[in-house]
Amino acid sequence: NRQQTLSEGTKLGIVTQLSSTIGVTIPSNYLIERIPEGEACKELIPEGKGANKSNKLNGNNIPTIPSHGKQHPCRKCYQHFDTGNELFKHLRNQCYPEEIRQQINKLTEHISDDKQREQILKILWKYGKLFDISEPSKIDIILKNAIDTGTHRPVHTPPYRKSNKDQETLRKEIDKLLKNGIIEHSTSPWSSPVVLVKKKDGTTRFCVD
């Protein structure tokens, strides 16, 4: 019965609406209760059963999700749509960056048949977020015990000697990775030097030896 303070964003379960009650599904180590419809229901789901297609803003200026039917949220402006087609049209016309429009149009500009071009455009716009280069992509996972080194002594290799030009390239790349949250400062007895590899297009690939 010891009280605990949960950190912000901690997930306790999933709230779903049933015909006459609100079912709160919580993991087994928590109590499971039925909350009858009424004032409590209005607080949990502001739109209630009478939700219409229009999206209203809650206290955080984020549209509330109507409680009926499957909804398709826009990852940019948080607006919800009843069908995937409505969402795709919205993204295509409003929320996708100009860079995506240019890339998709460039990929289809060689197609002379208008019907075929429109079909390809629909497929590309359906997966338009794959062409979004406005934000860096990264795998948001935490590796746990990826390599079991046992009792082996830490391997520490000092940085390789580099020219002034390579040092400047290295500094810019590190600053960019830090800014985008892909890497972070750390302290460890293990150390591997960075290797800059020239690619075919003349740019530099940032590697770790």
PDB file of C-alpha atoms in Angstrom:
ATOM      1  CA  ASN A   1       0.000   0.000   0.000  1.00  0.00           C
ATOM      2  CA  ARG A   2       3.015   2.288  -0.246  1.00  0.00           C
ATOM      3  CA  GLN A   3       2.208   5.413  -2.251  1.00  0.00           C
ATOM      4  CA  GLN A   4       4.207   6.020  -5.404  1.00  0.00           C
ATOM      5  CA  THR A   5       4.509   8.995  -7.728  1.00  0.00           C
ATOM      6  CA  LEU A   6       4.379   8.011 -11.395  1.00  0.00           C
ATOM      7  CA  SER A   7       6.415   9.936 -13.950  1.00  0.00           C
ATOM      8  CA  GLU A   8       4.639  11.995 -16.600  1.00  0.00           C
ATOM      9  CA  GLY A   9       3.404   9.926 -19.544  1.00  0.00           C
ATOM     10  CA  THR A  10       3.249   6.616 -17.631  1.00  0.00           C
ATOM     11  CA  LYS A  11       0.671   4.304 -19.246  1.00  0.00           C
ATOM     12  CA  LEU A  12      -1.745   2.605 -16.850  1.00  0.00           C
ATOM     13  CA  GLY A  13      -4.116   1.024 -19.348  1.00  0.00           C
ATOM     14  CA  ILE A  14      -6.606   1.627 -22.156  1.00  0.00           C
ATOM     15  CA  VAL A  15     -10.014   3.339 -21.869  1.00  0.00           C
ATOM     16  CA  THR A  16     -12.703   2.015 -24.217  1.00  0.00           C
ATOM     17  CA  GLN A  17     -16.426   2.795 -24.463  1.00  0.00           C
ATOM     18  CA  LEU A  18     -19.054   0.034 -24.217  1.00  0.00           C
ATOM     19  CA  SER A  19     -22.788   0.299 -24.875  1.00  0.00           C
ATOM     20  CA  SER A  20     -23.823   1.412 -21.388  1.00  0.00           C
ATOM     21  CA  THR A  21     -20.574   1.690 -19.434  1.00  0.00           C
ATOM     22  CA  ILE A  22     -17.014   2.804 -19.837  1.00  0.00           C
ATOM     23  CA  GLY A  23     -14.644  -0.173 -19.524  1.00  0.00           C
ATOM     24  CA  VAL A  24     -11.250   0.676 -18.052  1.00  0.00           C
ATOM     25  CA  THR A  25      -8.723  -2.025 -18.933  1.00  0.00           C
ATOM     26  CA  ILE A  26      -5.718  -1.951 -16.625  1.00  0.00           C
ATOM     27  CA  PRO A  27      -2.873  -4.473 -16.141  1.00  0.00           C
ATOM     28  CA  SER A  28      -3.445  -7.250 -13.592  1.00  0.00           C
ATOM     29  CA  ASN A  29      -1.511  -5.540 -10.827  1.00  0.00           C
ATOM     30  CA  TYR A  30      -4.174  -2.814 -10.703  1.00  0.00           C
ATOM     31  CA  LEU A  31      -7.853  -2.911  -9.804  1.00  0.00           C
ATOM     32  CA  ILE A  32     -10.457  -3.202 -12.590  1.00  0.00           C
ATOM     33  CA  GLU A  33     -13.597  -1.114 -12.202  1.00  0.00           C
ATOM     34  CA  ARG A  34     -16.722  -0.231 -14.178  1.00  0.00           C
ATOM     35  CA  ILE A  35     -17.535   3.463 -14.295  1.00  0.00           C
ATOM     36  CA  PRO A  36     -21.234   4.128 -15.114  1.00  0.00           C
ATOM     37  CA  GLU A  37     -22.073   6.728 -17.703  1.00  0.00           C
ATOM     38  CA  GLY A  38     -22.711  10.162 -16.287  1.00  0.00           C
ATOM     39  CA  GLU A  39     -20.547  13.013 -15.116  1.00  0.00           C
ATOM     40  CA  ALA A  40     -17.496  10.751 -14.756  1.00  0.00           C
ATOM     41  CA  CYS A  41     -18.003   9.573 -18.322  1.00  0.00           C
ATOM     42  CA  LYS A  42     -18.095  13.151 -19.581  1.00  0.00           C
ATOM     43  CA  GLU A  43     -14.768  13.840 -17.911  1.00  0.00           C
ATOM     44  CA  LEU A  44     -13.122  10.747 -19.379  1.00  0.00           C
ATOM     45  CA  ILE A  45     -14.558  11.170 -22.879  1.00  0.00           C
ATOM     46  CA  PRO A  46     -15.704  14.790 -23.440  1.00  0.00           C
ATOM     47  CA  GLU A  47     -17.393  13.956 -26.737  1.00  0.00           C
ATOM     48  CA  GLY A  48     -19.457  11.111 -25.257  1.00  0.00           C
ATOM     49  CA  LYS A  49     -21.809   8.994 -27.357  1.00  0.00           C
ATOM     50  CA  GLY A  50     -23.188  12.005 -29.173  1.00  0.00           C
ATOM     51  CA  ALA A  51     -19.912  12.832 -30.891  1.00  0.00           C
ATOM     52  CA  ASN A  52     -20.218  14.190 -34.382  1.00  0.00           C
ATOM     53  CA  LYS A  53     -17.702  14.426 -37.183  1.00  0.00           C
ATOM     54  CA  SER A  54     -16.398  17.812 -36.098  1.00  0.00           C
ATOM     55  CA  ASN A  55     -13.385  17.757 -33.806  1.00  0.00           C
ATOM     56  CA  LYS A  56     -13.415  19.922 -30.685  1.00  0.00           C
ATOM     57  CA  LEU A  57     -10.344  21.087 -28.809  1.00  0.00           C
ATOM     58  CA  ASN A  58      -9.639  20.000 -25.260  1.00  0.00           C
ATOM     59  CA  GLY A  59      -7.778  21.989 -22.610  1.00  0.00           C
ATOM     60  CA  ASN A  60      -4.448  21.320 -24.332  1.00  0.00           C
ATOM     61  CA  ASN A  61      -5.731  22.597 -27.702  1.00  0.00           C
ATOM     62  CA  ILE A  62      -5.607  19.063 -29.130  1.00  0.00           C
ATOM     63  CA  PRO A  63      -8.759  17.768 -30.868  1.00  0.00           C
ATOM     64  CA  THR A  64     -10.655  15.136 -28.896  1.00  0.00           C
ATOM     65  CA  ILE A  65     -11.327  11.806 -30.573  1.00  0.00           C
ATOM     66  CA  PRO A  66     -14.980  10.940 -31.214  1.00  0.00           C
ATOM     67  CA  SER A  67     -15.865   7.752 -29.365  1.00  0.00           C
ATOM     68  CA  HIS A  68     -17.539   5.941 -32.261  1.00  0.00           C
ATOM     69  CA  GLY A  69     -15.908   4.329 -35.281  1.00  0.00           C
ATOM     70  CA  LYS A  70     -12.275   4.006 -36.266  1.00  0.00           C
ATOM     71  CA  GLN A  71     -10.470   7.329 -36.469  1.00  0.00           C
ATOM     72  CA  HIS A  72      -7.477   8.302 -38.601  1.00  0.00           C
ATOM     73  CA  PRO A  73      -5.371  11.004 -36.885  1.00  0.00           C
ATOM     74  CA  CYS A  74      -3.071  13.436 -38.667  1.00  0.00           C
ATOM     75  CA  ARG A  75       0.392  13.198 -37.107  1.00  0.00           C
ATOM     76  CA  LYS A  76       1.068  16.852 -37.904  1.00  0.00           C
ATOM     77  CA  CYS A  77      -1.996  18.810 -36.700  1.00  0.00           C
ATOM     78  CA  TYR A  78      -3.776  16.062 -34.635  1.00  0.00           C
ATOM     79  CA  GLN A  79      -7.018  16.451 -36.595  1.00  0.00           C
ATOM     80  CA  HIS A  80      -9.026  13.216 -36.954  1.00  0.00           C
ATOM     81  CA  PHE A  81     -10.754  11.853 -40.055  1.00  0.00           C
ATOM     82  CA  ASP A  82     -13.371   9.147 -40.568  1.00  0.00           C
ATOM     83  CA  THR A  83     -11.596   7.447 -43.488  1.00  0.00           C
ATOM     84  CA  GLY A  84      -8.051   6.918 -44.634  1.00  0.00           C
ATOM     85  CA  ASN A  85      -8.806   8.621 -47.955  1.00  0.00           C
ATOM     86  CA  GLU A  86      -9.868  11.809 -46.164  1.00  0.00           C
ATOM     87  CA  LEU A  87      -6.638  11.734 -44.160  1.00  0.00           C
ATOM     88  CA  PHE A  88      -4.497  11.225 -47.281  1.00  0.00           C
ATOM     89  CA  LYS A  89      -6.183  14.146 -49.055  1.00  0.00           C
ATOM     90  CA  HIS A  90      -5.655  16.332 -45.987  1.00  0.00           C
ATOM     91  CA  LEU A  91      -1.963  15.413 -45.713  1.00  0.00           C
ATOM     92  CA  ARG A  92      -1.423  15.871 -49.425  1.00  0.00           C
ATOM     93  CA  ASN A  93      -3.068  19.292 -49.588  1.00  0.00           C
ATOM     94  CA  GLN A  94      -2.105  20.806 -46.232  1.00  0.00           C
ATOM     95  CA  CYS A  95       0.241  19.121 -43.784  1.00  0.00           C
ATOM     96  CA  TYR A  96       3.027  17.462 -45.766  1.00  0.00           C
ATOM     97  CA  PRO A  97       6.137  19.683 -46.210  1.00  0.00           C
ATOM     98  CA  GLU A  98       6.969  21.129 -49.619  1.00  0.00           C
ATOM     99  CA  GLU A  99      10.044  18.861 -49.820  1.00  0.00           C
ATOM    100  CA  ILE A 100       7.780  15.791 -49.881  1.00  0.00           C
ATOM    101  CA  ARG A 101       5.613  17.258 -52.639  1.00  0.00           C
ATOM    102  CA  GLN A 102       8.693  17.957 -54.750  1.00  0.00           C
ATOM    103  CA  GLN A 103      10.121  14.463 -54.272  1.00  0.00           C
ATOM    104  CA  ILE A 104       6.859  12.673 -55.064  1.00  0.00           C
ATOM    105  CA  ASN A 105       6.178  14.852 -58.110  1.00  0.00           C
ATOM    106  CA  LYS A 106       9.714  14.252 -59.361  1.00  0.00           C
ATOM    107  CA  LEU A 107       9.279  10.478 -59.036  1.00  0.00           C
ATOM    108  CA  THR A 108       6.152  10.535 -61.209  1.00  0.00           C
ATOM    109  CA  GLU A 109       6.869  13.316 -63.717  1.00  0.00           C
ATOM    110  CA  HIS A 110       8.137  10.819 -66.344  1.00  0.00           C
ATOM    111  CA  ILE A 111       4.776   8.941 -66.455  1.00  0.00           C
ATOM    112  CA  SER A 112       2.897  10.150 -69.537  1.00  0.00           C
ATOM    113  CA  ASP A 113      -0.355   8.265 -68.885  1.00  0.00           C
ATOM    114  CA  ASP A 114      -2.415  10.484 -66.570  1.00  0.00           C
ATOM    115  CA  LYS A 115      -4.424   7.571 -65.155  1.00  0.00           C
ATOM    116  CA  GLN A 116      -1.340   5.522 -64.317  1.00  0.00           C
ATOM    117  CA  ARG A 117       0.399   8.581 -62.905  1.00  0.00           C
ATOM    118  CA  GLU A 118      -2.537   9.283 -60.587  1.00  0.00           C
ATOM    119  CA  GLN A 119      -2.537   5.661 -59.383  1.00  0.00           C
ATOM    120  CA  ILE A 120       1.177   5.835 -58.577  1.00  0.00           C
ATOM    121  CA  LEU A 121       0.694   9.195 -56.869  1.00  0.00           C
ATOM    122  CA  LYS A 122      -1.968   7.708 -54.585  1.00  0.00           C
ATOM    123  CA  ILE A 123       0.410   4.939 -53.529  1.00  0.00           C
ATOM    124  CA  LEU A 124       3.282   7.354 -52.903  1.00  0.00           C
ATOM    125  CA  TRP A 125       1.094   9.774 -50.961  1.00  0.00           C
ATOM    126  CA  LYS A 126      -0.259   6.894 -48.879  1.00  0.00           C
ATOM    127  CA  TYR A 127       3.290   6.345 -47.610  1.00  0.00           C
ATOM    128  CA  GLY A 128       4.278  10.011 -47.881  1.00  0.00           C
ATOM    129  CA  LYS A 129       5.895  10.113 -44.437  1.00  0.00           C
ATOM    130  CA  LEU A 130       8.662   7.871 -45.801  1.00  0.00           C
ATOM    131  CA  PHE A 131       9.757  10.798 -47.968  1.00  0.00           C
ATOM    132  CA  ASP A 132       9.812  13.269 -45.074  1.00  0.00           C
ATOM    133  CA  ILE A 133      13.415  14.420 -44.672  1.00  0.00           C
ATOM    134  CA  SER A 134      12.532  17.497 -42.622  1.00  0.00           C
ATOM    135  CA  GLU A 135      13.187  15.510 -39.432  1.00  0.00           C
ATOM    136  CA  PRO A 136      15.994  12.983 -38.849  1.00  0.00           C
ATOM    137  CA  SER A 137      15.006   9.342 -38.692  1.00  0.00           C
ATOM    138  CA  LYS A 138      16.246   7.134 -35.877  1.00  0.00           C
ATOM    139  CA  ILE A 139      15.467   3.854 -34.149  1.00  0.00           C
ATOM    140  CA  ASP A 140      14.082   4.772 -30.734  1.00  0.00           C
ATOM    141  CA  ILE A 141      15.082   1.678 -28.751  1.00  0.00           C
ATOM    142  CA  ILE A 142      17.297   0.964 -25.766  1.00  0.00           C
ATOM    143  CA  LEU A 143      19.804  -1.859 -26.139  1.00  0.00           C
ATOM    144  CA  LYS A 144      20.085  -4.016 -23.042  1.00  0.00           C
ATOM    145  CA  ASN A 145      23.137  -6.246 -22.656  1.00  0.00           C
ATOM    146  CA  ALA A 146      23.715  -6.300 -26.407  1.00  0.00           C
ATOM    147  CA  ILE A 147      27.241  -7.694 -25.934  1.00  0.00           C
ATOM    148  CA  ASP A 148      28.273  -9.759 -22.929  1.00  0.00           C
ATOM    149  CA  THR A 149      31.946  -8.888 -22.412  1.00  0.00           C
ATOM    150  CA  GLY A 150      32.247 -10.986 -19.285  1.00  0.00           C
ATOM    151  CA  THR A 151      35.439 -10.189 -17.376  1.00  0.00           C
ATOM    152  CA  HIS A 152      37.280  -8.834 -20.415  1.00  0.00           C
ATOM    153  CA  ARG A 153      39.154  -5.588 -19.837  1.00  0.00           C
ATOM    154  CA  PRO A 154      37.604  -2.544 -21.566  1.00  0.00           C
ATOM    155  CA  VAL A 155      39.061  -1.771 -24.980  1.00  0.00           C
ATOM    156  CA  HIS A 156      40.098   1.871 -25.245  1.00  0.00           C
ATOM    157  CA  THR A 157      41.433   3.088 -28.581  1.00  0.00           C
ATOM    158  CA  PRO A 158      42.472   6.760 -28.800  1.00  0.00           C
ATOM    159  CA  PRO A 159      41.216   8.914 -31.708  1.00  0.00           C
ATOM    160  CA  TYR A 160      43.078   8.602 -35.008  1.00  0.00           C
ATOM    161  CA  ARG A 161      45.094  11.545 -36.265  1.00  0.00           C
ATOM    162  CA  LYS A 162      43.188  13.590 -38.858  1.00  0.00           C
ATOM    163  CA  SER A 163      43.781  16.557 -41.121  1.00  0.00           C
ATOM    164  CA  ASN A 164      42.311  19.939 -40.261  1.00  0.00           C
ATOM    165  CA  LYS A 165      39.673  19.450 -42.969  1.00  0.00           C
ATOM    166  CA  ASP A 166      38.605  16.070 -41.559  1.00  0.00           C
ATOM    167  CA  GLN A 167      38.550  17.497 -38.039  1.00  0.00           C
ATOM    168  CA  GLU A 168      36.162  20.225 -39.198  1.00  0.00           C
ATOM    169  CA  THR A 169      33.970  17.640 -40.976  1.00  0.00           C
ATOM    170  CA  LEU A 170      33.967  15.502 -37.830  1.00  0.00           C
ATOM    171  CA  ARG A 171      33.007  18.442 -35.612  1.00  0.00           C
ATOM    172  CA  LYS A 172      30.094  19.458 -37.867  1.00  0.00           C
ATOM    173  CA  GLU A 173      28.776  15.894 -38.052  1.00  0.00           C
ATOM    174  CA  ILE A 174      28.953  15.442 -34.270  1.00  0.00           C
ATOM    175  CA  ASP A 175      27.181  18.767 -33.691  1.00  0.00           C
ATOM    176  CA  LYS A 176      24.413  17.729 -36.112  1.00  0.00           C
ATOM    177  CA  LEU A 177      23.941  14.317 -34.460  1.00  0.00           C
ATOM    178  CA  LEU A 178      23.833  15.906 -31.000  1.00  0.00           C
ATOM    179  CA  LYS A 179      21.319  18.533 -32.132  1.00  0.00           C
ATOM    180  CA  ASN A 180      19.029  15.883 -33.646  1.00  0.00           C
ATOM    181  CA  GLY A 181      19.157  13.723 -30.512  1.00  0.00           C
ATOM    182  CA  ILE A 182      20.728  10.765 -32.324  1.00  0.00           C
ATOM    183  CA  ILE A 183      23.789  10.678 -30.051  1.00  0.00           C
ATOM    184  CA  GLU A 184      24.480  12.017 -26.564  1.00  0.00           C
ATOM    185  CA  HIS A 185      27.437  12.743 -24.319  1.00  0.00           C
ATOM    186  CA  SER A 186      28.603   9.759 -22.274  1.00  0.00           C
ATOM    187  CA  THR A 187      31.472   8.585 -20.091  1.00  0.00           C
ATOM    188  CA  SER A 188      32.777   5.041 -20.514  1.00  0.00           C
ATOM    189  CA  PRO A 189      36.035   3.069 -20.165  1.00  0.00           C
ATOM    190  CA  TRP A 190      35.291   1.667 -23.640  1.00  0.00           C
ATOM    191  CA  SER A 191      36.255   3.829 -26.614  1.00  0.00           C
ATOM    192  CA  SER A 192      36.288   3.345 -30.402  1.00  0.00           C
ATOM    193  CA  PRO A 193      37.619   6.017 -32.785  1.00  0.00           C
ATOM    194  CA  VAL A 194      35.570   7.614 -35.541  1.00  0.00           C
ATOM    195  CA  VAL A 195      36.478   6.858 -39.154  1.00  0.00           C
ATOM    196  CA  LEU A 196      35.458   9.146 -42.036  1.00  0.00           C
ATOM    197  CA  VAL A 197      34.851   7.218 -45.272  1.00  0.00           C
ATOM    198  CA  LYS A 198      34.464   8.924 -48.640  1.00  0.00           C
ATOM    199  CA  LYS A 199      31.338   7.901 -50.551  1.00  0.00           C
ATOM    200  CA  LYS A 200      30.990   7.687 -54.339  1.00  0.00           C
ATOM    201  CA  ASP A 201      29.125  10.991 -54.489  1.00  0.00           C
ATOM    202  CA  GLY A 202      31.985  12.794 -52.740  1.00  0.00           C
ATOM    203  CA  THR A 203      30.267  13.149 -49.357  1.00  0.00           C
ATOM    204  CA  THR A 204      31.587  11.621 -46.148  1.00  0.00           C
ATOM    205  CA  ARG A 205      30.196   8.642 -44.240  1.00  0.00           C
ATOM    206  CA  PHE A 206      30.529   8.849 -40.443  1.00  0.00           C
ATOM    207  CA  CYS A 207      31.646   5.429 -39.109  1.00  0.00           C
ATOM    208  CA  VAL A 208      32.990   3.945 -35.885  1.00  0.00           C
ATOM    209  CA  ASP A 209      35.954   1.560 -36.047  1.00  0.00           C
TER     210      ASP A 209
END
